[in-house]
Amino acid sequence: MMKTKLQALLLALLALTGGQALAEYPDKPISIIVGYSAGGGTDVMARTVGKYLEAALGAGSSVVIKNEPGAGGQIGFSHVANAKPDGYTLGTFNLPAAVALTYDRKADYNVNSYTYLANFVDDPNTVVVSAASPHQTLADFLKAAKAQPGAYTIGLSSLGGNDHFSAIMLSKATQAQFNLVPFKGAAQARTALLGGHVKGATMALSQITKYKDDIRVLAVLSEQRSPFRPDVPTAKELGYDIQMSSLRGLVAPKGLPQPVFQRLTQALEKVNANPEFQALMAKQGNPMAYMSSEAYARTATQQSAVAKGIWEATPWK
């Protein structure tokens, strides 16, 4: 009898303390660490989510964006992974780039170092050519590339990211051999494409939406056609089951207390459901694909496995 009463008392105390933690959080500003410079796609997403997260968490809540660029995002990813898991340090997380970094260098985090909160953006990769290119379709492009094995150049924003992985997967699926040319960012890769310095490129859709008259999209590497370019077929429609994109969401350090986790995930669900938020994201050219915590964590594990496989087969450093 005494044991039963003691157990009941302990459960009551746990419920009380959990409820207090939930009620009190947040009682100071929440930082969202962005591992890239201000103004980029990840930064814009973070600032937009942060604005609506303040409202979803309630009066008095404050969300501050802190840019910590460097080492391909590794500085920011590391900061979040090693921060105190109290809900006051969150971070943007980019897949597959963040997990790819753990294979090509020494990193003090891995795919299991985080509490995955929510993904907001799924920016599919594309296969593109300049509008001046003679290639009108993916079939045209592949035929020409196969006629000159290893000579056809494909521009990439960098090695070890979604652009690079897209080109590797395209080559494997189609048996076409390309000469991969990495640049220091999407802007340089796009300039090289428009200048005729590379035959084609693999780029995230958001990076080319403003260049409809200058860049021809041959295929989108997603499960379904994008509402931003419904006229462009998917690679799957064309016979190649290739899917790759740039995923952007929010994570916290591993070990986040359950009451804080619930408060944050519920607030982020509320952000995603906000029509005003959705309209603003669309205006910014952000292809939305909300994933809850469990789905986001599962996708991160899958992306890590893809990155590992590519690294082992074709190391890029």
PDB file of C-alpha atoms in Angstrom:
ATOM      1  CA  MET A   1       0.000   0.000   0.000  1.00  0.00           C
ATOM      2  CA  MET A   2       2.787   2.395   0.991  1.00  0.00           C
ATOM      3  CA  LYS A   3       4.656   1.502  -2.197  1.00  0.00           C
ATOM      4  CA  THR A   4       1.600   2.277  -4.313  1.00  0.00           C
ATOM      5  CA  LYS A   5       1.103   5.642  -2.629  1.00  0.00           C
ATOM      6  CA  LEU A   6       4.790   6.496  -3.075  1.00  0.00           C
ATOM      7  CA  GLN A   7       4.634   5.645  -6.762  1.00  0.00           C
ATOM      8  CA  ALA A   8       1.534   7.787  -7.178  1.00  0.00           C
ATOM      9  CA  LEU A   9       3.259  10.689  -5.396  1.00  0.00           C
ATOM     10  CA  LEU A  10       6.330  10.405  -7.628  1.00  0.00           C
ATOM     11  CA  LEU A  11       4.191  10.344 -10.760  1.00  0.00           C
ATOM     12  CA  ALA A  12       2.312  13.409  -9.560  1.00  0.00           C
ATOM     13  CA  LEU A  13       5.569  15.255  -8.900  1.00  0.00           C
ATOM     14  CA  LEU A  14       6.919  14.346 -12.338  1.00  0.00           C
ATOM     15  CA  ALA A  15       3.724  15.564 -13.972  1.00  0.00           C
ATOM     16  CA  LEU A  16       3.874  18.777 -11.977  1.00  0.00           C
ATOM     17  CA  THR A  17       7.503  19.541 -12.796  1.00  0.00           C
ATOM     18  CA  GLY A  18       6.938  18.656 -16.438  1.00  0.00           C
ATOM     19  CA  GLY A  19       3.945  20.943 -16.564  1.00  0.00           C
ATOM     20  CA  GLN A  20       5.920  23.749 -14.932  1.00  0.00           C
ATOM     21  CA  ALA A  21       8.748  23.351 -17.447  1.00  0.00           C
ATOM     22  CA  LEU A  22       6.230  23.462 -20.283  1.00  0.00           C
ATOM     23  CA  ALA A  23       4.473  26.498 -18.854  1.00  0.00           C
ATOM     24  CA  GLU A  24       7.715  28.410 -18.222  1.00  0.00           C
ATOM     25  CA  TYR A  25       9.372  27.735 -21.555  1.00  0.00           C
ATOM     26  CA  PRO A  26      10.478  29.985 -23.103  1.00  0.00           C
ATOM     27  CA  ASP A  27      11.393  32.602 -20.520  1.00  0.00           C
ATOM     28  CA  LYS A  28      14.331  34.051 -22.480  1.00  0.00           C
ATOM     29  CA  PRO A  29      15.238  34.509 -26.168  1.00  0.00           C
ATOM     30  CA  ILE A  30      15.620  31.426 -28.366  1.00  0.00           C
ATOM     31  CA  SER A  31      18.565  31.454 -30.780  1.00  0.00           C
ATOM     32  CA  ILE A  32      18.407  29.818 -34.195  1.00  0.00           C
ATOM     33  CA  ILE A  33      21.924  29.188 -35.477  1.00  0.00           C
ATOM     34  CA  VAL A  34      22.326  29.418 -39.257  1.00  0.00           C
ATOM     35  CA  GLY A  35      25.550  27.899 -40.589  1.00  0.00           C
ATOM     36  CA  TYR A  36      25.528  30.142 -43.651  1.00  0.00           C
ATOM     37  CA  SER A  37      25.695  33.860 -44.431  1.00  0.00           C
ATOM     38  CA  ALA A  38      22.698  36.152 -44.215  1.00  0.00           C
ATOM     39  CA  GLY A  39      20.539  36.416 -47.333  1.00  0.00           C
ATOM     40  CA  GLY A  40      20.820  32.841 -48.579  1.00  0.00           C
ATOM     41  CA  GLY A  41      17.968  30.367 -48.855  1.00  0.00           C
ATOM     42  CA  THR A  42      18.600  28.777 -45.466  1.00  0.00           C
ATOM     43  CA  ASP A  43      18.848  32.162 -43.759  1.00  0.00           C
ATOM     44  CA  VAL A  44      15.613  33.385 -45.361  1.00  0.00           C
ATOM     45  CA  MET A  45      13.823  30.211 -44.254  1.00  0.00           C
ATOM     46  CA  ALA A  46      15.130  30.587 -40.689  1.00  0.00           C
ATOM     47  CA  ARG A  47      14.036  34.221 -40.421  1.00  0.00           C
ATOM     48  CA  THR A  48      10.596  33.456 -41.816  1.00  0.00           C
ATOM     49  CA  VAL A  49      10.050  30.489 -39.485  1.00  0.00           C
ATOM     50  CA  GLY A  50      11.462  32.470 -36.557  1.00  0.00           C
ATOM     51  CA  LYS A  51       9.018  35.313 -37.099  1.00  0.00           C
ATOM     52  CA  TYR A  52       5.991  33.021 -36.973  1.00  0.00           C
ATOM     53  CA  LEU A  53       7.445  30.825 -34.232  1.00  0.00           C
ATOM     54  CA  GLU A  54       7.463  33.829 -31.910  1.00  0.00           C
ATOM     55  CA  ALA A  55       3.745  34.255 -32.465  1.00  0.00           C
ATOM     56  CA  ALA A  56       3.035  30.521 -32.112  1.00  0.00           C
ATOM     57  CA  LEU A  57       4.879  30.318 -28.783  1.00  0.00           C
ATOM     58  CA  GLY A  58       2.888  33.207 -27.373  1.00  0.00           C
ATOM     59  CA  ALA A  59       3.262  36.749 -26.103  1.00  0.00           C
ATOM     60  CA  GLY A  60       6.719  37.673 -24.884  1.00  0.00           C
ATOM     61  CA  SER A  61       8.524  34.996 -26.898  1.00  0.00           C
ATOM     62  CA  SER A  62      11.623  36.081 -28.770  1.00  0.00           C
ATOM     63  CA  VAL A  63      13.530  34.272 -31.528  1.00  0.00           C
ATOM     64  CA  VAL A  64      16.934  35.577 -32.619  1.00  0.00           C
ATOM     65  CA  ILE A  65      18.716  34.459 -35.796  1.00  0.00           C
ATOM     66  CA  LYS A  66      22.497  34.113 -35.488  1.00  0.00           C
ATOM     67  CA  ASN A  67      24.579  33.530 -38.614  1.00  0.00           C
ATOM     68  CA  GLU A  68      27.741  31.495 -38.103  1.00  0.00           C
ATOM     69  CA  PRO A  69      29.030  30.782 -41.619  1.00  0.00           C
ATOM     70  CA  GLY A  70      32.108  28.749 -42.416  1.00  0.00           C
ATOM     71  CA  ALA A  71      33.391  25.309 -43.385  1.00  0.00           C
ATOM     72  CA  GLY A  72      30.346  24.572 -45.517  1.00  0.00           C
ATOM     73  CA  GLY A  73      27.985  25.029 -42.573  1.00  0.00           C
ATOM     74  CA  GLN A  74      30.011  22.829 -40.213  1.00  0.00           C
ATOM     75  CA  ILE A  75      30.607  25.615 -37.685  1.00  0.00           C
ATOM     76  CA  GLY A  76      26.891  26.169 -37.194  1.00  0.00           C
ATOM     77  CA  PHE A  77      25.997  22.472 -37.196  1.00  0.00           C
ATOM     78  CA  SER A  78      28.689  21.806 -34.578  1.00  0.00           C
ATOM     79  CA  HIS A  79      27.522  24.685 -32.376  1.00  0.00           C
ATOM     80  CA  VAL A  80      24.012  23.276 -32.190  1.00  0.00           C
ATOM     81  CA  ALA A  81      25.115  19.670 -31.659  1.00  0.00           C
ATOM     82  CA  ASN A  82      27.270  20.671 -28.695  1.00  0.00           C
ATOM     83  CA  ALA A  83      24.920  23.237 -27.123  1.00  0.00           C
ATOM     84  CA  LYS A  84      22.993  22.685 -23.901  1.00  0.00           C
ATOM     85  CA  PRO A  85      19.763  20.801 -24.735  1.00  0.00           C
ATOM     86  CA  ASP A  86      17.430  23.265 -23.042  1.00  0.00           C
ATOM     87  CA  GLY A  87      15.468  24.527 -26.044  1.00  0.00           C
ATOM     88  CA  TYR A  88      17.209  27.898 -26.211  1.00  0.00           C
ATOM     89  CA  THR A  89      19.677  26.935 -28.937  1.00  0.00           C
ATOM     90  CA  LEU A  90      18.120  25.631 -32.137  1.00  0.00           C
ATOM     91  CA  GLY A  91      19.662  25.446 -35.568  1.00  0.00           C
ATOM     92  CA  THR A  92      18.954  25.096 -39.237  1.00  0.00           C
ATOM     93  CA  PHE A  93      19.871  21.720 -40.686  1.00  0.00           C
ATOM     94  CA  ASN A  94      20.510  21.088 -44.364  1.00  0.00           C
ATOM     95  CA  LEU A  95      20.253  17.651 -45.912  1.00  0.00           C
ATOM     96  CA  PRO A  96      22.243  16.078 -47.408  1.00  0.00           C
ATOM     97  CA  ALA A  97      25.004  18.673 -46.940  1.00  0.00           C
ATOM     98  CA  ALA A  98      25.157  18.492 -43.136  1.00  0.00           C
ATOM     99  CA  VAL A  99      25.564  14.718 -43.021  1.00  0.00           C
ATOM    100  CA  ALA A 100      27.921  14.642 -46.028  1.00  0.00           C
ATOM    101  CA  LEU A 101      30.362  16.768 -44.020  1.00  0.00           C
ATOM    102  CA  THR A 102      30.692  13.976 -41.473  1.00  0.00           C
ATOM    103  CA  TYR A 103      32.243  11.683 -44.102  1.00  0.00           C
ATOM    104  CA  ASP A 104      34.727  13.910 -45.918  1.00  0.00           C
ATOM    105  CA  ARG A 105      36.321  15.427 -42.803  1.00  0.00           C
ATOM    106  CA  LYS A 106      36.602  15.136 -39.050  1.00  0.00           C
ATOM    107  CA  ALA A 107      33.374  16.421 -37.543  1.00  0.00           C
ATOM    108  CA  ASP A 108      32.332  16.632 -33.896  1.00  0.00           C
ATOM    109  CA  TYR A 109      28.747  15.653 -34.696  1.00  0.00           C
ATOM    110  CA  ASN A 110      26.893  12.985 -36.659  1.00  0.00           C
ATOM    111  CA  VAL A 111      23.346  12.264 -37.766  1.00  0.00           C
ATOM    112  CA  ASN A 112      22.438  11.114 -34.240  1.00  0.00           C
ATOM    113  CA  SER A 113      23.623  14.300 -32.497  1.00  0.00           C
ATOM    114  CA  TYR A 114      20.289  16.116 -32.796  1.00  0.00           C
ATOM    115  CA  THR A 115      16.653  16.268 -31.817  1.00  0.00           C
ATOM    116  CA  TYR A 116      14.879  16.698 -35.145  1.00  0.00           C
ATOM    117  CA  LEU A 117      12.049  19.223 -34.818  1.00  0.00           C
ATOM    118  CA  ALA A 118      10.566  19.893 -38.254  1.00  0.00           C
ATOM    119  CA  ASN A 119      11.548  20.216 -41.893  1.00  0.00           C
ATOM    120  CA  PHE A 120       9.984  23.020 -43.916  1.00  0.00           C
ATOM    121  CA  VAL A 121      11.625  23.115 -47.344  1.00  0.00           C
ATOM    122  CA  ASP A 122      12.184  20.376 -49.908  1.00  0.00           C
ATOM    123  CA  ASP A 123      13.927  22.121 -52.789  1.00  0.00           C
ATOM    124  CA  PRO A 124      14.247  19.517 -55.573  1.00  0.00           C
ATOM    125  CA  ASN A 125      17.300  19.325 -57.760  1.00  0.00           C
ATOM    126  CA  THR A 126      17.031  19.788 -61.488  1.00  0.00           C
ATOM    127  CA  VAL A 127      19.041  18.960 -64.581  1.00  0.00           C
ATOM    128  CA  VAL A 128      19.441  22.159 -66.582  1.00  0.00           C
ATOM    129  CA  VAL A 129      21.099  23.633 -69.646  1.00  0.00           C
ATOM    130  CA  SER A 130      21.395  27.157 -70.955  1.00  0.00           C
ATOM    131  CA  ALA A 131      18.521  28.418 -73.076  1.00  0.00           C
ATOM    132  CA  ALA A 132      21.104  28.704 -75.855  1.00  0.00           C
ATOM    133  CA  SER A 133      21.863  24.971 -75.674  1.00  0.00           C
ATOM    134  CA  PRO A 134      20.799  22.794 -78.603  1.00  0.00           C
ATOM    135  CA  HIS A 135      19.472  20.202 -76.155  1.00  0.00           C
ATOM    136  CA  GLN A 136      15.713  20.511 -75.762  1.00  0.00           C
ATOM    137  CA  THR A 137      15.115  17.391 -73.677  1.00  0.00           C
ATOM    138  CA  LEU A 138      16.927  15.174 -71.189  1.00  0.00           C
ATOM    139  CA  ALA A 139      17.064  12.460 -73.860  1.00  0.00           C
ATOM    140  CA  ASP A 140      18.872  14.868 -76.224  1.00  0.00           C
ATOM    141  CA  PHE A 141      21.341  15.804 -73.516  1.00  0.00           C
ATOM    142  CA  LEU A 142      22.069  12.203 -72.519  1.00  0.00           C
ATOM    143  CA  LYS A 143      22.503  11.093 -76.141  1.00  0.00           C
ATOM    144  CA  ALA A 144      25.132  13.789 -76.710  1.00  0.00           C
ATOM    145  CA  ALA A 145      26.893  12.995 -73.427  1.00  0.00           C
ATOM    146  CA  LYS A 146      27.061   9.272 -74.222  1.00  0.00           C
ATOM    147  CA  ALA A 147      28.558  10.085 -77.619  1.00  0.00           C
ATOM    148  CA  GLN A 148      31.457  11.824 -75.833  1.00  0.00           C
ATOM    149  CA  PRO A 149      32.062   9.820 -72.601  1.00  0.00           C
ATOM    150  CA  GLY A 150      33.591  11.973 -69.879  1.00  0.00           C
ATOM    151  CA  ALA A 151      33.718  15.076 -72.049  1.00  0.00           C
ATOM    152  CA  TYR A 152      30.338  16.589 -71.183  1.00  0.00           C
ATOM    153  CA  THR A 153      30.754  19.029 -68.306  1.00  0.00           C
ATOM    154  CA  ILE A 154      28.229  19.337 -65.482  1.00  0.00           C
ATOM    155  CA  GLY A 155      28.426  22.392 -63.214  1.00  0.00           C
ATOM    156  CA  LEU A 156      27.944  21.982 -59.449  1.00  0.00           C
ATOM    157  CA  SER A 157      27.656  24.531 -56.662  1.00  0.00           C
ATOM    158  CA  SER A 158      30.103  22.404 -54.632  1.00  0.00           C
ATOM    159  CA  LEU A 159      31.231  18.865 -53.912  1.00  0.00           C
ATOM    160  CA  GLY A 160      29.562  16.772 -51.231  1.00  0.00           C
ATOM    161  CA  GLY A 161      26.079  18.245 -51.490  1.00  0.00           C
ATOM    162  CA  ASN A 162      22.788  17.742 -53.260  1.00  0.00           C
ATOM    163  CA  ASP A 163      24.073  19.082 -56.608  1.00  0.00           C
ATOM    164  CA  HIS A 164      27.038  16.705 -56.551  1.00  0.00           C
ATOM    165  CA  PHE A 165      24.951  13.737 -55.439  1.00  0.00           C
ATOM    166  CA  SER A 166      22.386  14.491 -58.165  1.00  0.00           C
ATOM    167  CA  ALA A 167      25.064  14.335 -60.851  1.00  0.00           C
ATOM    168  CA  ILE A 168      26.459  11.070 -59.455  1.00  0.00           C
ATOM    169  CA  MET A 169      22.987   9.509 -59.328  1.00  0.00           C
ATOM    170  CA  LEU A 170      22.174  10.759 -62.840  1.00  0.00           C
ATOM    171  CA  SER A 171      25.357   9.202 -64.192  1.00  0.00           C
ATOM    172  CA  LYS A 172      24.685   5.892 -62.464  1.00  0.00           C
ATOM    173  CA  ALA A 173      21.046   5.697 -63.564  1.00  0.00           C
ATOM    174  CA  THR A 174      21.667   6.657 -67.190  1.00  0.00           C
ATOM    175  CA  GLN A 175      25.141   5.142 -67.760  1.00  0.00           C
ATOM    176  CA  ALA A 176      26.309   8.519 -69.072  1.00  0.00           C
ATOM    177  CA  GLN A 177      29.783   9.657 -68.018  1.00  0.00           C
ATOM    178  CA  PHE A 178      30.140  13.335 -67.111  1.00  0.00           C
ATOM    179  CA  ASN A 179      33.019  15.634 -66.236  1.00  0.00           C
ATOM    180  CA  LEU A 180      31.906  17.219 -62.938  1.00  0.00           C
ATOM    181  CA  VAL A 181      32.991  20.839 -62.413  1.00  0.00           C
ATOM    182  CA  PRO A 182      32.492  22.198 -58.857  1.00  0.00           C
ATOM    183  CA  PHE A 183      32.261  25.911 -58.136  1.00  0.00           C
ATOM    184  CA  LYS A 184      32.143  28.012 -54.986  1.00  0.00           C
ATOM    185  CA  GLY A 185      28.393  28.335 -54.745  1.00  0.00           C
ATOM    186  CA  ALA A 186      25.335  28.177 -56.961  1.00  0.00           C
ATOM    187  CA  ALA A 187      25.807  31.709 -58.305  1.00  0.00           C
ATOM    188  CA  GLN A 188      29.170  30.826 -59.866  1.00  0.00           C
ATOM    189  CA  ALA A 189      27.842  27.568 -61.288  1.00  0.00           C
ATOM    190  CA  ARG A 190      24.892  29.424 -62.800  1.00  0.00           C
ATOM    191  CA  THR A 191      27.181  32.067 -64.326  1.00  0.00           C
ATOM    192  CA  ALA A 192      29.351  29.352 -65.867  1.00  0.00           C
ATOM    193  CA  LEU A 193      26.278  27.680 -67.340  1.00  0.00           C
ATOM    194  CA  LEU A 194      24.935  30.910 -68.821  1.00  0.00           C
ATOM    195  CA  GLY A 195      28.383  31.745 -70.193  1.00  0.00           C
ATOM    196  CA  GLY A 196      28.634  28.423 -71.990  1.00  0.00           C
ATOM    197  CA  HIS A 197      31.568  27.229 -69.875  1.00  0.00           C
ATOM    198  CA  VAL A 198      29.746  24.015 -68.891  1.00  0.00           C
ATOM    199  CA  LYS A 199      27.300  21.974 -70.946  1.00  0.00           C
ATOM    200  CA  GLY A 200      24.773  21.526 -68.163  1.00  0.00           C
ATOM    201  CA  ALA A 201      24.286  21.698 -64.409  1.00  0.00           C
ATOM    202  CA  THR A 202      22.414  20.195 -61.495  1.00  0.00           C
ATOM    203  CA  MET A 203      20.839  22.884 -59.322  1.00  0.00           C
ATOM    204  CA  ALA A 204      18.102  23.232 -56.754  1.00  0.00           C
ATOM    205  CA  LEU A 205      14.893  24.537 -58.319  1.00  0.00           C
ATOM    206  CA  SER A 206      14.823  27.697 -56.176  1.00  0.00           C
ATOM    207  CA  GLN A 207      18.219  28.687 -57.606  1.00  0.00           C
ATOM    208  CA  ILE A 208      16.882  28.953 -61.137  1.00  0.00           C
ATOM    209  CA  THR A 209      13.276  30.151 -60.739  1.00  0.00           C
ATOM    210  CA  LYS A 210      14.259  33.739 -61.591  1.00  0.00           C
ATOM    211  CA  TYR A 211      15.989  32.640 -64.799  1.00  0.00           C
ATOM    212  CA  LYS A 212      13.146  31.059 -66.775  1.00  0.00           C
ATOM    213  CA  ASP A 213      14.159  32.860 -69.966  1.00  0.00           C
ATOM    214  CA  ASP A 214      17.839  31.980 -69.600  1.00  0.00           C
ATOM    215  CA  ILE A 215      17.872  28.413 -68.248  1.00  0.00           C
ATOM    216  CA  ARG A 216      16.059  25.397 -69.689  1.00  0.00           C
ATOM    217  CA  VAL A 217      15.008  22.765 -67.136  1.00  0.00           C
ATOM    218  CA  LEU A 218      15.222  19.257 -68.576  1.00  0.00           C
ATOM    219  CA  ALA A 219      14.044  17.310 -65.523  1.00  0.00           C
ATOM    220  CA  VAL A 220      13.131  17.696 -61.861  1.00  0.00           C
ATOM    221  CA  LEU A 221      14.563  15.087 -59.508  1.00  0.00           C
ATOM    222  CA  SER A 222      11.500  14.618 -57.321  1.00  0.00           C
ATOM    223  CA  GLU A 223       8.640  12.198 -56.847  1.00  0.00           C
ATOM    224  CA  GLN A 224       6.125  14.594 -58.376  1.00  0.00           C
ATOM    225  CA  ARG A 225       6.224  17.620 -60.642  1.00  0.00           C
ATOM    226  CA  SER A 226       6.867  20.878 -58.863  1.00  0.00           C
ATOM    227  CA  PRO A 227       4.073  23.464 -58.661  1.00  0.00           C
ATOM    228  CA  PHE A 228       6.777  26.037 -59.403  1.00  0.00           C
ATOM    229  CA  ARG A 229       7.488  24.351 -62.771  1.00  0.00           C
ATOM    230  CA  PRO A 230       4.529  22.062 -63.567  1.00  0.00           C
ATOM    231  CA  ASP A 231       5.548  21.967 -67.246  1.00  0.00           C
ATOM    232  CA  VAL A 232       8.793  20.105 -66.489  1.00  0.00           C
ATOM    233  CA  PRO A 233       8.735  16.289 -66.209  1.00  0.00           C
ATOM    234  CA  THR A 234      10.326  14.419 -63.350  1.00  0.00           C
ATOM    235  CA  ALA A 235      13.281  12.165 -64.057  1.00  0.00           C
ATOM    236  CA  LYS A 236      11.073   9.290 -62.941  1.00  0.00           C
ATOM    237  CA  GLU A 237       8.556  10.110 -65.670  1.00  0.00           C
ATOM    238  CA  LEU A 238      11.426   9.910 -68.140  1.00  0.00           C
ATOM    239  CA  GLY A 239      12.454   6.476 -66.935  1.00  0.00           C
ATOM    240  CA  TYR A 240      15.063   7.306 -64.294  1.00  0.00           C
ATOM    241  CA  ASP A 241      14.120   6.867 -60.633  1.00  0.00           C
ATOM    242  CA  ILE A 242      16.339   9.644 -59.250  1.00  0.00           C
ATOM    243  CA  GLN A 243      15.295  11.799 -56.331  1.00  0.00           C
ATOM    244  CA  MET A 244      17.508  14.395 -54.689  1.00  0.00           C
ATOM    245  CA  SER A 245      16.793  17.740 -53.094  1.00  0.00           C
ATOM    246  CA  SER A 246      17.963  20.282 -50.568  1.00  0.00           C
ATOM    247  CA  LEU A 247      16.018  19.826 -47.338  1.00  0.00           C
ATOM    248  CA  ARG A 248      15.954  22.672 -44.816  1.00  0.00           C
ATOM    249  CA  GLY A 249      14.518  22.445 -41.337  1.00  0.00           C
ATOM    250  CA  LEU A 250      15.169  22.996 -37.657  1.00  0.00           C
ATOM    251  CA  VAL A 251      16.937  20.827 -35.090  1.00  0.00           C
ATOM    252  CA  ALA A 252      17.948  21.068 -31.450  1.00  0.00           C
ATOM    253  CA  PRO A 253      20.729  19.307 -29.543  1.00  0.00           C
ATOM    254  CA  LYS A 254      20.112  15.677 -28.653  1.00  0.00           C
ATOM    255  CA  GLY A 255      18.468  15.176 -25.256  1.00  0.00           C
ATOM    256  CA  LEU A 256      15.865  17.936 -25.414  1.00  0.00           C
ATOM    257  CA  PRO A 257      13.469  17.598 -22.423  1.00  0.00           C
ATOM    258  CA  GLN A 258      10.133  16.117 -23.478  1.00  0.00           C
ATOM    259  CA  PRO A 259       7.975  19.068 -22.317  1.00  0.00           C
ATOM    260  CA  VAL A 260      10.164  21.502 -24.257  1.00  0.00           C
ATOM    261  CA  PHE A 261      10.179  19.194 -27.276  1.00  0.00           C
ATOM    262  CA  GLN A 262       6.380  19.044 -27.232  1.00  0.00           C
ATOM    263  CA  ARG A 263       6.071  22.814 -26.897  1.00  0.00           C
ATOM    264  CA  LEU A 264       8.419  23.431 -29.825  1.00  0.00           C
ATOM    265  CA  THR A 265       7.017  20.799 -32.167  1.00  0.00           C
ATOM    266  CA  GLN A 266       3.446  21.881 -31.490  1.00  0.00           C
ATOM    267  CA  ALA A 267       4.395  25.500 -32.153  1.00  0.00           C
ATOM    268  CA  LEU A 268       6.174  24.566 -35.397  1.00  0.00           C
ATOM    269  CA  GLU A 269       3.128  22.608 -36.566  1.00  0.00           C
ATOM    270  CA  LYS A 270       1.109  25.738 -35.904  1.00  0.00           C
ATOM    271  CA  VAL A 271       3.611  27.791 -37.928  1.00  0.00           C
ATOM    272  CA  ASN A 272       3.327  25.410 -40.862  1.00  0.00           C
ATOM    273  CA  ALA A 273      -0.491  25.538 -40.787  1.00  0.00           C
ATOM    274  CA  ASN A 274      -0.529  29.345 -40.877  1.00  0.00           C
ATOM    275  CA  PRO A 275      -1.805  30.454 -44.339  1.00  0.00           C
ATOM    276  CA  GLU A 276       0.131  33.715 -44.072  1.00  0.00           C
ATOM    277  CA  PHE A 277       3.366  31.791 -43.467  1.00  0.00           C
ATOM    278  CA  GLN A 278       2.678  29.478 -46.400  1.00  0.00           C
ATOM    279  CA  ALA A 279       1.960  32.399 -48.708  1.00  0.00           C
ATOM    280  CA  LEU A 280       5.177  34.167 -47.724  1.00  0.00           C
ATOM    281  CA  MET A 281       7.255  31.021 -48.231  1.00  0.00           C
ATOM    282  CA  ALA A 282       5.732  30.562 -51.689  1.00  0.00           C
ATOM    283  CA  LYS A 283       6.438  34.192 -52.570  1.00  0.00           C
ATOM    284  CA  GLN A 284      10.072  33.629 -51.584  1.00  0.00           C
ATOM    285  CA  GLY A 285      10.264  30.639 -53.913  1.00  0.00           C
ATOM    286  CA  ASN A 286      10.609  28.105 -51.103  1.00  0.00           C
ATOM    287  CA  PRO A 287       9.131  24.721 -52.129  1.00  0.00           C
ATOM    288  CA  MET A 288       7.474  23.618 -48.896  1.00  0.00           C
ATOM    289  CA  ALA A 289       7.366  20.021 -47.709  1.00  0.00           C
ATOM    290  CA  TYR A 290       6.656  19.890 -44.003  1.00  0.00           C
ATOM    291  CA  MET A 291       7.973  16.887 -42.089  1.00  0.00           C
ATOM    292  CA  SER A 292       7.237  16.286 -38.438  1.00  0.00           C
ATOM    293  CA  SER A 293       9.981  15.242 -36.047  1.00  0.00           C
ATOM    294  CA  GLU A 294       9.791  11.503 -36.640  1.00  0.00           C
ATOM    295  CA  ALA A 295       9.709  11.739 -40.441  1.00  0.00           C
ATOM    296  CA  TYR A 296      12.510  14.313 -40.435  1.00  0.00           C
ATOM    297  CA  ALA A 297      14.742  12.098 -38.265  1.00  0.00           C
ATOM    298  CA  ARG A 298      14.047   9.106 -40.475  1.00  0.00           C
ATOM    299  CA  THR A 299      14.885  11.103 -43.609  1.00  0.00           C
ATOM    300  CA  ALA A 300      18.137  12.322 -42.055  1.00  0.00           C
ATOM    301  CA  THR A 301      19.183   8.724 -41.407  1.00  0.00           C
ATOM    302  CA  GLN A 302      18.341   7.785 -44.995  1.00  0.00           C
ATOM    303  CA  GLN A 303      20.245  10.767 -46.391  1.00  0.00           C
ATOM    304  CA  SER A 304      23.247   9.887 -44.246  1.00  0.00           C
ATOM    305  CA  ALA A 305      23.271   6.404 -45.731  1.00  0.00           C
ATOM    306  CA  VAL A 306      23.132   7.852 -49.266  1.00  0.00           C
ATOM    307  CA  ALA A 307      26.031  10.198 -48.499  1.00  0.00           C
ATOM    308  CA  LYS A 308      28.065   7.351 -47.018  1.00  0.00           C
ATOM    309  CA  GLY A 309      27.465   5.157 -50.057  1.00  0.00           C
ATOM    310  CA  ILE A 310      28.523   7.884 -52.487  1.00  0.00           C
ATOM    311  CA  TRP A 311      31.564   8.739 -50.389  1.00  0.00           C
ATOM    312  CA  GLU A 312      32.705   5.133 -50.301  1.00  0.00           C
ATOM    313  CA  ALA A 313      32.138   4.610 -54.031  1.00  0.00           C
ATOM    314  CA  THR A 314      33.334   7.992 -55.329  1.00  0.00           C
ATOM    315  CA  PRO A 315      35.103  10.019 -52.574  1.00  0.00           C
ATOM    316  CA  TRP A 316      35.173  13.694 -53.428  1.00  0.00           C
ATOM    317  CA  LYS A 317      38.224  14.642 -51.397  1.00  0.00           C
TER     318      LYS A 317
END
